[in-house]
CSV table of C-alpha atoms and ligand atoms in Angstrom, one decimal:
chain,number,residue,atom,x,y,z
A,1,SER,CA,38.5,231.1,70.8
A,2,ILE,CA,35.7,233.6,71.2
A,3,ASP,CA,36.9,237.1,71.2
A,4,ALA,CA,33.6,239.1,71.4
A,5,VAL,CA,29.9,238.7,71.3
A,6,GLY,CA,27.6,241.3,69.8
A,7,ALA,CA,23.8,241.5,69.6
A,8,ARG,CA,21.1,243.7,68.0
A,9,GLU,CA,17.4,244.0,67.6
A,10,ILE,CA,16.1,243.1,64.2
A,11,LEU,CA,12.7,242.2,62.7
A,12,ASP,CA,11.0,238.9,62.1
A,13,SER,CA,8.6,238.0,59.3
A,14,ARG,CA,5.6,239.3,61.2
A,15,GLY,CA,7.3,242.7,61.8
A,16,ASN,CA,8.0,241.9,65.4
A,17,PRO,CA,11.4,242.5,67.0
A,18,THR,CA,13.8,239.6,67.5
A,19,ILE,CA,17.4,239.2,68.5
A,20,GLU,CA,20.4,238.6,66.2
A,21,VAL,CA,23.8,237.7,67.6
A,22,GLU,CA,27.3,238.0,66.2
A,23,VAL,CA,30.2,236.1,67.4
A,24,LEU,CA,33.8,237.2,66.7
A,25,LEU,CA,36.6,234.7,67.0
A,26,GLU,CA,40.2,235.4,67.6
A,27,ASP,CA,41.1,234.3,64.0
A,28,GLY,CA,38.8,237.1,62.7
A,29,THR,CA,35.8,234.9,61.8
A,30,VAL,CA,32.5,236.8,62.3
A,31,SER,CA,29.3,234.7,62.2
A,32,ARG,CA,25.7,235.6,63.0
A,33,ALA,CA,22.4,233.9,63.9
A,34,ALA,CA,18.9,235.2,64.3
A,35,VAL,CA,16.2,233.8,66.6
A,36,PRO,CA,12.6,232.8,65.5
A,37,SER,CA,9.4,233.3,67.4
A,38,GLY,CA,6.1,231.4,67.7
A,39,ALA,CA,2.5,232.5,67.8
A,40,SER,CA,0.8,229.2,68.9
A,41,THR,CA,3.5,228.7,71.6
A,42,GLY,CA,3.3,225.8,74.1
A,43,ALA,CA,3.0,226.6,77.8
A,44,PHE,CA,6.2,224.5,78.5
A,45,GLU,CA,8.5,226.3,76.1
A,46,ALA,CA,11.6,228.0,77.3
A,47,TYR,CA,11.1,231.7,78.2
A,48,GLU,CA,11.2,234.4,75.4
A,49,LEU,CA,12.4,237.6,77.0
A,50,ARG,CA,10.7,240.7,75.8
A,51,ASP,CA,10.9,244.3,77.1
A,52,GLY,CA,7.3,244.8,78.0
A,53,ASP,CA,7.8,248.5,77.4
A,54,LYS,CA,4.5,249.5,75.7
A,55,GLY,CA,6.2,252.6,74.3
A,56,ARG,CA,8.2,250.5,71.9
A,57,TYR,CA,6.8,247.9,69.5
A,58,GLY,CA,3.8,247.4,71.7
A,59,GLY,CA,6.0,245.9,74.4
A,60,LYS,CA,7.6,243.3,72.1
A,61,GLY,CA,11.1,244.9,72.0
A,62,VAL,CA,14.1,242.7,72.8
A,63,LEU,CA,16.6,245.3,74.1
A,64,LYS,CA,16.7,243.5,77.5
A,65,ALA,CA,17.7,240.3,75.6
A,66,VAL,CA,20.4,242.3,73.7
A,67,ASP,CA,21.7,243.6,77.0
A,68,ALA,CA,21.7,240.1,78.5
A,69,VAL,CA,24.1,239.1,75.7
A,70,LEU,CA,26.3,242.2,75.9
A,71,ASP,CA,26.5,242.5,79.7
A,72,GLU,CA,26.4,238.9,80.9
A,73,ILE,CA,26.5,236.1,78.4
A,74,GLY,CA,29.4,237.5,76.2
A,75,PRO,CA,31.8,238.1,79.1
A,76,ALA,CA,31.0,234.6,80.5
A,77,ILE,CA,32.0,232.8,77.3
A,78,GLU,CA,34.8,234.9,75.9
A,79,GLY,CA,38.0,233.0,75.7
A,80,ILE,CA,36.3,229.6,75.3
A,81,ASP,CA,37.0,227.7,72.1
A,82,ALA,CA,34.0,228.0,69.8
A,83,THR,CA,34.1,224.2,69.1
A,84,ASP,CA,33.4,223.7,72.8
A,85,GLN,CA,29.6,223.9,72.1
A,86,ARG,CA,28.4,221.8,75.0
A,87,LEU,CA,30.6,223.7,77.5
A,88,ILE,CA,29.4,227.0,76.1
A,89,ASP,CA,25.7,226.0,76.3
A,90,ALA,CA,26.2,224.6,79.8
A,91,THR,CA,27.9,227.8,80.9
A,92,MET,CA,24.9,229.8,79.7
A,93,ILE,CA,22.4,227.5,81.3
A,94,GLU,CA,24.2,227.8,84.6
A,95,LEU,CA,24.6,231.5,84.3
A,96,ASP,CA,20.9,231.9,83.7
A,97,GLY,CA,20.1,229.7,86.8
A,98,THR,CA,16.4,229.0,86.1
A,99,ASP,CA,14.6,226.0,84.8
A,100,ASN,CA,13.2,227.7,81.7
A,101,LYS,CA,15.9,230.3,80.9
A,102,GLN,CA,13.7,232.9,82.3
A,103,ARG,CA,16.4,235.2,83.7
A,104,LEU,CA,18.5,235.8,80.6
A,105,GLY,CA,15.9,234.7,78.1
A,106,ALA,CA,15.9,231.7,75.8
A,107,ASN,CA,16.1,234.0,72.9
A,108,SER,CA,19.3,235.6,74.1
A,109,ILE,CA,20.9,232.3,74.9
A,110,LEU,CA,19.8,230.6,71.7
A,111,GLY,CA,21.1,233.5,69.5
A,112,VAL,CA,24.5,233.0,71.1
A,113,SER,CA,24.4,229.2,71.0
A,114,LEU,CA,23.7,229.2,67.2
A,115,ALA,CA,26.1,232.0,66.4
A,116,VAL,CA,28.9,230.1,68.2
A,117,ALA,CA,28.2,227.0,66.1
A,118,LYS,CA,28.2,229.0,62.9
A,119,ALA,CA,31.5,230.7,63.9
A,120,ALA,CA,33.1,227.3,64.7
A,121,ALA,CA,31.9,226.0,61.3
A,122,ASP,CA,33.0,229.1,59.4
A,123,SER,CA,36.4,229.1,61.1
A,124,SER,CA,37.0,225.5,60.1
A,125,ASP,CA,35.8,226.2,56.5
A,126,LEU,CA,33.0,223.7,56.8
A,127,PRO,CA,29.3,224.2,56.0
A,128,LEU,CA,27.3,224.1,59.2
A,129,PHE,CA,25.6,220.7,58.4
A,130,ARG,CA,29.0,219.1,57.9
A,131,TYR,CA,30.6,220.7,61.0
A,132,LEU,CA,27.8,219.5,63.2
A,133,GLY,CA,27.0,216.2,61.5
A,134,GLY,CA,30.4,215.1,60.3
A,135,PRO,CA,31.1,213.0,57.3
A,136,ASN,CA,27.9,211.0,57.7
A,137,ALA,CA,25.5,213.9,57.3
A,138,HIS,CA,24.0,213.2,53.9
A,139,VAL,CA,20.2,212.7,54.2
A,140,LEU,CA,18.0,215.5,52.6
A,141,PRO,CA,14.7,215.9,54.5
A,142,VAL,CA,11.2,215.4,53.1
A,143,PRO,CA,9.5,218.8,53.4
A,144,GLN,CA,6.1,219.3,55.1
A,145,LEU,CA,4.9,222.2,53.0
A,146,ASN,CA,2.2,224.0,54.9
A,147,VAL,CA,0.0,225.3,52.0
A,148,ILE,CA,-3.3,226.0,53.9
A,149,ASN,CA,-2.9,228.1,57.0
A,150,GLY,CA,-5.7,228.2,59.6
A,151,GLY,CA,-5.8,228.4,63.4
A,152,ALA,CA,-3.7,231.0,65.0
A,153,HIS,CA,-1.9,231.7,61.7
A,154,ALA,CA,-4.9,233.1,59.8
A,155,ASP,CA,-8.0,235.0,60.7
A,156,THR,CA,-10.4,232.5,59.2
A,157,GLY,CA,-12.8,229.9,60.6
A,158,VAL,CA,-10.5,227.0,59.9
A,159,ASP,CA,-9.7,225.2,63.3
A,160,ILE,CA,-6.8,223.1,62.1
A,161,GLN,CA,-3.7,225.3,62.0
A,162,GLU,CA,-1.7,223.7,59.1
A,163,PHE,CA,-2.3,221.4,56.1
A,164,PHE,CA,0.8,220.0,54.6
A,165,LEU,CA,1.8,218.5,51.3
A,166,VAL,CA,4.4,215.8,51.9
A,167,PRO,CA,6.2,214.9,48.6
A,168,GLN,CA,7.4,211.5,49.9
A,169,GLY,CA,7.5,209.7,46.5
A,170,ALA,CA,10.2,211.8,44.8
A,171,ASP,CA,13.7,210.5,44.2
A,172,THR,CA,15.5,213.7,45.3
A,173,PHE,CA,14.9,216.7,47.5
A,174,SER,CA,14.8,219.1,44.6
A,175,GLU,CA,12.3,216.9,42.8
A,176,GLY,CA,10.1,216.7,45.9
A,177,LEU,CA,10.3,220.4,46.4
A,178,ARG,CA,9.3,221.0,42.7
A,179,TRP,CA,6.3,218.6,43.1
A,180,GLY,CA,5.2,220.5,46.2
A,181,VAL,CA,5.6,223.9,44.4
A,182,GLU,CA,3.7,222.8,41.3
A,183,THR,CA,0.9,221.6,43.6
A,184,TYR,CA,1.0,224.9,45.5
A,185,HIS,CA,0.4,226.7,42.2
A,186,ALA,CA,-2.4,224.3,41.2
A,187,LEU,CA,-4.0,224.9,44.6
A,188,LYS,CA,-4.0,228.6,44.0
A,189,SER,CA,-5.8,228.1,40.6
A,190,GLU,CA,-8.3,225.7,42.3
A,191,LEU,CA,-9.0,228.3,45.1
A,192,LYS,CA,-9.6,230.9,42.4
A,193,ALA,CA,-11.8,228.6,40.4
A,194,GLN,CA,-13.9,228.0,43.6
A,195,GLY,CA,-14.1,231.7,44.3
A,196,LEU,CA,-12.0,231.4,47.4
A,197,ALA,CA,-9.5,233.9,48.7
A,198,THR,CA,-5.8,233.4,47.8
A,199,GLY,CA,-4.3,235.7,50.5
A,200,LEU,CA,-1.5,234.2,52.5
A,201,GLY,CA,-1.2,233.3,56.2
A,202,ASP,CA,1.8,233.7,58.4
A,203,GLU,CA,3.7,230.7,56.9
A,204,GLY,CA,3.0,231.4,53.3
A,205,GLY,CA,0.1,229.0,52.9
A,206,PHE,CA,-3.3,230.2,51.5
A,207,ALA,CA,-5.8,231.3,54.1
A,208,PRO,CA,-9.3,230.8,52.7
A,209,GLU,CA,-12.5,230.7,54.6
A,210,LEU,CA,-13.6,227.1,54.4
A,211,PRO,CA,-16.8,225.4,55.6
A,212,SER,CA,-14.9,222.5,57.3
A,213,ASN,CA,-11.4,221.1,57.9
A,214,ARG,CA,-12.2,218.2,55.5
A,215,HIS,CA,-12.8,220.8,52.8
A,216,ALA,CA,-9.1,221.8,53.1
A,217,LEU,CA,-8.0,218.2,52.7
A,218,ASP,CA,-10.3,217.8,49.6
A,219,LEU,CA,-8.8,220.9,48.1
A,220,LEU,CA,-5.3,219.4,48.5
A,221,LEU,CA,-6.3,216.2,46.8
A,222,VAL,CA,-7.7,218.1,43.8
A,223,ALA,CA,-4.6,220.3,43.6
A,224,ILE,CA,-2.3,217.2,43.7
A,225,GLU,CA,-4.2,215.6,40.9
A,226,LYS,CA,-4.4,218.8,38.9
A,227,ALA,CA,-0.6,219.1,39.1
A,228,GLY,CA,-0.3,215.6,37.7
A,229,PHE,CA,0.6,213.7,40.8
A,230,THR,CA,-1.0,210.8,42.6
A,231,PRO,CA,-2.2,211.6,46.1
A,232,GLY,CA,-0.5,209.3,48.7
A,233,ARG,CA,2.0,207.6,46.4
A,234,ASP,CA,3.7,210.8,45.2
A,235,ILE,CA,2.4,213.4,47.6
A,236,ALA,CA,0.9,212.5,50.9
A,237,LEU,CA,-0.9,214.8,53.3
A,238,GLY,CA,-0.2,216.0,56.9
A,239,LEU,CA,-1.8,218.1,59.6
A,240,ASP,CA,-0.7,220.3,62.5
A,241,VAL,CA,-3.9,220.5,64.5
A,242,ALA,CA,-2.3,222.7,67.2
A,243,SER,CA,-5.2,221.6,69.3
A,244,THR,CA,-3.9,223.3,72.5
A,245,GLU,CA,-5.2,226.5,70.9
A,246,PHE,CA,-8.8,225.4,71.0
A,247,PHE,CA,-8.7,223.3,74.2
A,248,GLU,CA,-10.9,225.1,76.8
A,249,GLY,CA,-12.2,224.0,80.1
A,250,GLY,CA,-11.5,220.3,79.5
A,251,SER,CA,-12.9,220.0,76.0
A,252,TYR,CA,-11.9,220.6,72.4
A,253,ARG,CA,-14.0,223.4,70.7
A,254,PHE,CA,-13.8,222.0,67.3
A,255,GLU,CA,-16.0,222.8,64.3
A,256,GLY,CA,-18.6,224.5,66.5
A,257,ARG,CA,-18.8,221.5,68.9
A,258,GLU,CA,-17.3,220.5,72.3
A,259,LEU,CA,-15.5,217.3,71.9
A,260,SER,CA,-13.7,215.0,74.3
A,261,SER,CA,-10.2,213.5,73.5
A,262,ALA,CA,-11.9,210.2,72.6
A,263,GLU,CA,-14.2,212.0,70.2
A,264,MET,CA,-11.3,213.9,68.7
A,265,THR,CA,-9.4,210.5,68.3
A,266,ALA,CA,-12.5,209.1,66.6
A,267,TYR,CA,-12.5,212.1,64.2
A,268,PHE,CA,-8.8,211.5,63.3
A,269,THR,CA,-9.4,207.8,62.9
A,270,GLU,CA,-12.0,208.7,60.3
A,271,LEU,CA,-9.6,211.1,58.6
A,272,VAL,CA,-6.8,208.6,58.4
A,273,GLY,CA,-9.2,206.1,56.8
A,274,ALA,CA,-10.4,208.7,54.2
A,275,TYR,CA,-7.2,210.6,53.3
A,276,PRO,CA,-3.6,209.7,52.6
A,277,LEU,CA,-2.4,211.2,55.8
A,278,VAL,CA,1.2,210.3,56.9
A,279,THR,CA,1.6,212.8,59.8
A,280,ILE,CA,-0.6,214.4,62.4
A,281,GLU,CA,1.0,217.0,64.8
A,282,ASP,CA,-0.5,218.0,68.1
A,283,PRO,CA,-3.8,216.1,67.6
A,284,LEU,CA,-4.5,216.7,71.3
A,285,ALA,CA,-3.6,219.4,73.9
A,286,GLU,CA,-0.2,219.9,75.5
A,287,ASP,CA,-1.2,218.4,78.8
A,288,ASP,CA,-3.7,215.7,77.7
A,289,TRP,CA,-1.2,212.8,78.3
A,290,GLU,CA,-3.9,210.3,78.9
A,291,GLY,CA,-5.8,211.2,75.8
A,292,TYR,CA,-2.6,211.2,73.8
A,293,ALA,CA,-1.7,207.7,75.1
A,294,ALA,CA,-5.1,206.4,74.0
A,295,LEU,CA,-4.8,208.1,70.7
A,296,THR,CA,-1.4,206.7,70.1
A,297,ALA,CA,-2.6,203.2,70.9
A,298,GLU,CA,-5.3,203.7,68.3
A,299,LEU,CA,-3.4,205.4,65.5
A,300,GLY,CA,0.3,205.1,66.3
A,301,SER,CA,0.7,202.1,64.1
A,302,LYS,CA,-0.9,203.8,61.1
A,303,VAL,CA,0.4,207.4,61.1
A,304,GLN,CA,3.1,209.6,62.5
A,305,ILE,CA,1.9,211.3,65.7
A,306,VAL,CA,4.0,214.3,66.4
A,307,GLY,CA,4.4,216.1,69.7
A,308,ASP,CA,5.1,219.8,69.3
A,309,ASP,CA,3.4,221.8,72.2
A,310,LEU,CA,3.4,218.4,74.0
A,311,PHE,CA,7.2,217.8,74.0
A,312,VAL,CA,8.5,221.4,73.3
A,313,THR,CA,11.9,220.0,72.2
A,314,ASN,CA,12.5,219.2,75.8
A,315,PRO,CA,14.3,215.9,76.6
A,316,THR,CA,12.5,215.6,79.9
A,317,ARG,CA,9.0,215.8,78.4
A,318,LEU,CA,10.1,213.6,75.5
A,319,SER,CA,11.3,211.0,78.1
A,320,ARG,CA,7.9,210.9,79.7
A,321,GLY,CA,6.3,210.5,76.3
A,322,ILE,CA,8.6,207.6,75.5
A,323,ALA,CA,7.9,205.9,78.9
A,324,GLU,CA,4.1,206.4,78.5
A,325,ARG,CA,4.0,205.5,74.8
A,326,VAL,CA,2.7,208.9,73.8
A,327,GLY,CA,3.2,209.9,70.2
A,328,ASN,CA,5.9,208.4,67.9
A,329,SER,CA,7.6,211.6,66.7
A,330,ILE,CA,8.9,214.9,68.0
A,331,LEU,CA,8.8,218.4,66.4
A,332,VAL,CA,12.1,220.1,67.0
A,333,LYS,CA,12.2,223.9,67.4
A,334,VAL,CA,15.5,225.4,68.5
A,335,ASN,CA,13.8,228.3,70.4
A,336,GLN,CA,11.5,226.0,72.4
A,337,ILE,CA,14.5,224.8,74.4
A,338,GLY,CA,17.0,227.5,73.8
A,339,THR,CA,20.4,225.9,73.1
A,340,LEU,CA,21.9,223.9,70.3
A,341,THR,CA,23.1,221.2,72.7
A,342,GLU,CA,19.7,220.5,74.1
A,343,THR,CA,18.2,220.5,70.6
A,344,LEU,CA,20.6,217.9,69.4
A,345,ASP,CA,20.0,215.9,72.6
A,346,ALA,CA,16.3,215.9,71.9
A,347,VAL,CA,16.9,214.6,68.4
A,348,SER,CA,19.3,211.9,69.7
A,349,LEU,CA,16.9,210.7,72.4
A,350,ALA,CA,14.1,210.5,69.8
A,351,HIS,CA,16.2,208.5,67.4
A,352,ARG,CA,17.5,206.1,70.1
A,353,SER,CA,13.9,205.6,71.2
A,354,GLY,CA,12.4,204.8,67.8
A,355,TYR,CA,10.8,208.2,67.4
A,356,SER,CA,11.2,210.3,64.3
A,357,ALA,CA,12.3,213.9,64.6
A,358,ILE,CA,11.2,216.8,62.4
A,359,LEU,CA,13.3,220.0,62.3
A,360,SER,CA,10.9,223.0,62.3
A,361,HIS,CA,10.7,226.7,61.8
A,362,ARG,CA,8.4,229.0,63.8
A,363,SER,CA,5.6,231.1,62.4
A,364,GLY,CA,7.7,234.2,63.1
A,365,GLU,CA,11.0,233.6,61.1
A,366,THR,CA,13.9,235.4,59.7
A,367,GLU,CA,16.3,234.8,56.8
A,368,ASP,CA,18.4,232.6,59.0
A,369,THR,CA,18.7,229.1,57.5
A,370,THR,CA,20.2,227.2,60.5
A,371,ILE,CA,17.4,224.6,60.6
A,372,ALA,CA,18.1,223.5,57.0
A,373,HIS,CA,21.6,222.6,58.2
A,374,LEU,CA,20.3,220.9,61.4
A,375,ALA,CA,18.0,218.7,59.4
A,376,VAL,CA,20.9,217.4,57.3
A,377,ALA,CA,23.4,217.3,60.2
A,378,THR,CA,21.1,215.0,62.2
A,379,ASN,CA,20.0,212.9,59.1
A,380,ALA,CA,16.5,213.5,60.6
A,381,GLY,CA,14.8,213.0,57.2
A,382,GLN,CA,12.0,215.6,57.8
A,383,ILE,CA,11.7,219.4,57.9
A,384,LYS,CA,8.7,221.6,58.3
A,385,THR,CA,9.3,225.1,57.1
A,386,GLY,CA,6.2,226.5,55.6
A,387,ALA,CA,4.8,227.0,52.1
A,388,PRO,CA,7.2,227.7,49.2
A,389,ALA,CA,6.3,231.4,49.4
A,390,ARG,CA,7.5,234.3,51.5
A,391,SER,CA,11.3,234.6,51.6
A,392,GLU,CA,11.8,233.6,55.2
A,393,ARG,CA,10.3,230.2,54.3
A,394,VAL,CA,11.9,229.9,50.9
A,395,ALA,CA,15.3,230.7,52.4
A,396,LYS,CA,15.3,227.3,54.1
A,397,TYR,CA,14.3,225.4,51.0
A,398,ASN,CA,16.9,227.3,48.9
A,399,GLU,CA,19.6,226.4,51.4
A,400,LEU,CA,18.6,222.8,51.2
A,401,LEU,CA,19.0,223.0,47.4
A,402,ARG,CA,22.5,224.3,47.9
A,403,ILE,CA,23.3,221.5,50.4
A,404,GLU,CA,21.9,219.0,48.0
A,405,GLU,CA,24.2,220.4,45.3
A,406,GLU,CA,27.2,220.3,47.6
A,407,LEU,CA,26.6,216.7,48.6
A,408,ASP,CA,26.0,215.8,45.0
A,409,ALA,CA,25.9,212.1,44.4
A,410,GLN,CA,26.2,211.4,48.1
A,411,ALA,CA,22.9,213.1,48.9
A,412,VAL,CA,20.1,210.7,49.8
A,413,TYR,CA,16.5,211.9,49.9
A,414,ALA,CA,14.7,210.4,52.8
A,415,GLY,CA,11.4,209.9,50.9
A,416,ARG,CA,9.0,207.4,52.4
A,417,SER,CA,11.8,206.0,54.7
A,418,ALA,CA,11.5,209.2,56.7
A,419,PHE,CA,8.3,207.9,58.2
A,420,PRO,CA,7.9,204.8,60.3
A,421,ARG,CA,7.6,201.7,58.1
A,422,TYR,CA,3.9,201.1,58.8
A,423,THR,CA,3.0,204.1,56.6
A,424,ASP,CA,4.1,202.2,53.4
B,1,LIG,P1,4.2,228.6,66.0
B,1,LIG,O1,3.5,227.5,65.1
B,1,LIG,O2,5.6,228.8,65.5
B,1,LIG,O3,3.3,229.8,65.9
B,1,LIG,O4,4.2,228.0,67.4
B,1,LIG,C1,4.1,226.4,64.5
B,1,LIG,C2,3.6,225.1,65.0
B,1,LIG,O5,2.6,225.1,65.8
B,1,LIG,O6,4.2,224.1,64.6
B,2,LIG,ZN1,2.8,222.7,65.8
């Protein structure tokens, strides 16, 4: 059972404070988890508690969140068995008492939730993916490698936030990762050859100034071929448009114009016809349910339509999406909802409803590798965790390499089967 819960303020990959939690069990096990943080956050995400004291870290300190763990959450769960994850998460939700974890902070609650799971796994001598997923956890995810960063993650004129390489044609995770990495290096040479900047954005992708969003996709096609692969068959493409960020006063301010959701949908239809795109995340804004339904009717049988800011890992919002035929996939971010239980519930609901689920990092990350384990534990088949650069991104890929080695011959790479069948 849980003996004590500790917490501290550490730093994330952007140099902002975040919370790390340690759980001590009666048997002496000590395990820790750190909480990530977004930049292009959805309005419906669970609440991230920050100090607001401008005298420290520009107001971004998390000492209040640390205190919430030490003073309230810890005492409320001490004595409970660490394998009682649902009880522990429910206890924290009840203790918080608000709809969006506003009182204690979703960051405090999530840190404890994840550290409890790790302690339970460590104490039973199981890797986290196996403790959570049981003997059937064996599917290695296809990575969505975000190799060009725009939008809120880079100070350039590129409106679309993320451009992914999706190495779906590989036989194994490690091979797919290598293909992605080789293409990442080819992309760097191509950027240099075109006189474009090779500085990195928040998620490790390059952040060049480009004349258009299509230009970024063209660069990826060139890089894939230069690296010796076939676009589409070997390595497909994907986008996170993060369009809530440029939705203003009822229209999308995209490439210098003001577009309606129907015009945005027409733009994506053209892109899907012209490029080997297998996934498009947040093509429309987080509350544009009608536009999203029309877009899904148009494109949902051709490409994966992923709700990130739209669903915010929230089973209630996902249920609405399922009922209204909005999207066909959910991005899953542990800190959008704030407990492991609710995260796993969102993945289960998606899978039961014929939606795919993609485990995802945040743009502000730490060396914590929990999401790599969650991807395998849930057999989700997809993970989005940035470019193969910057250690907080690479840490997740490296952990997946270790998991692949541990599963050995039983590891199955999701490959093309990760995506709905129509993308074949
Ligand atoms: P965020 O971006 O972590 O800054 O919210 C990631 C995303 O939009 O998927
Ligand atoms: Zn997103």
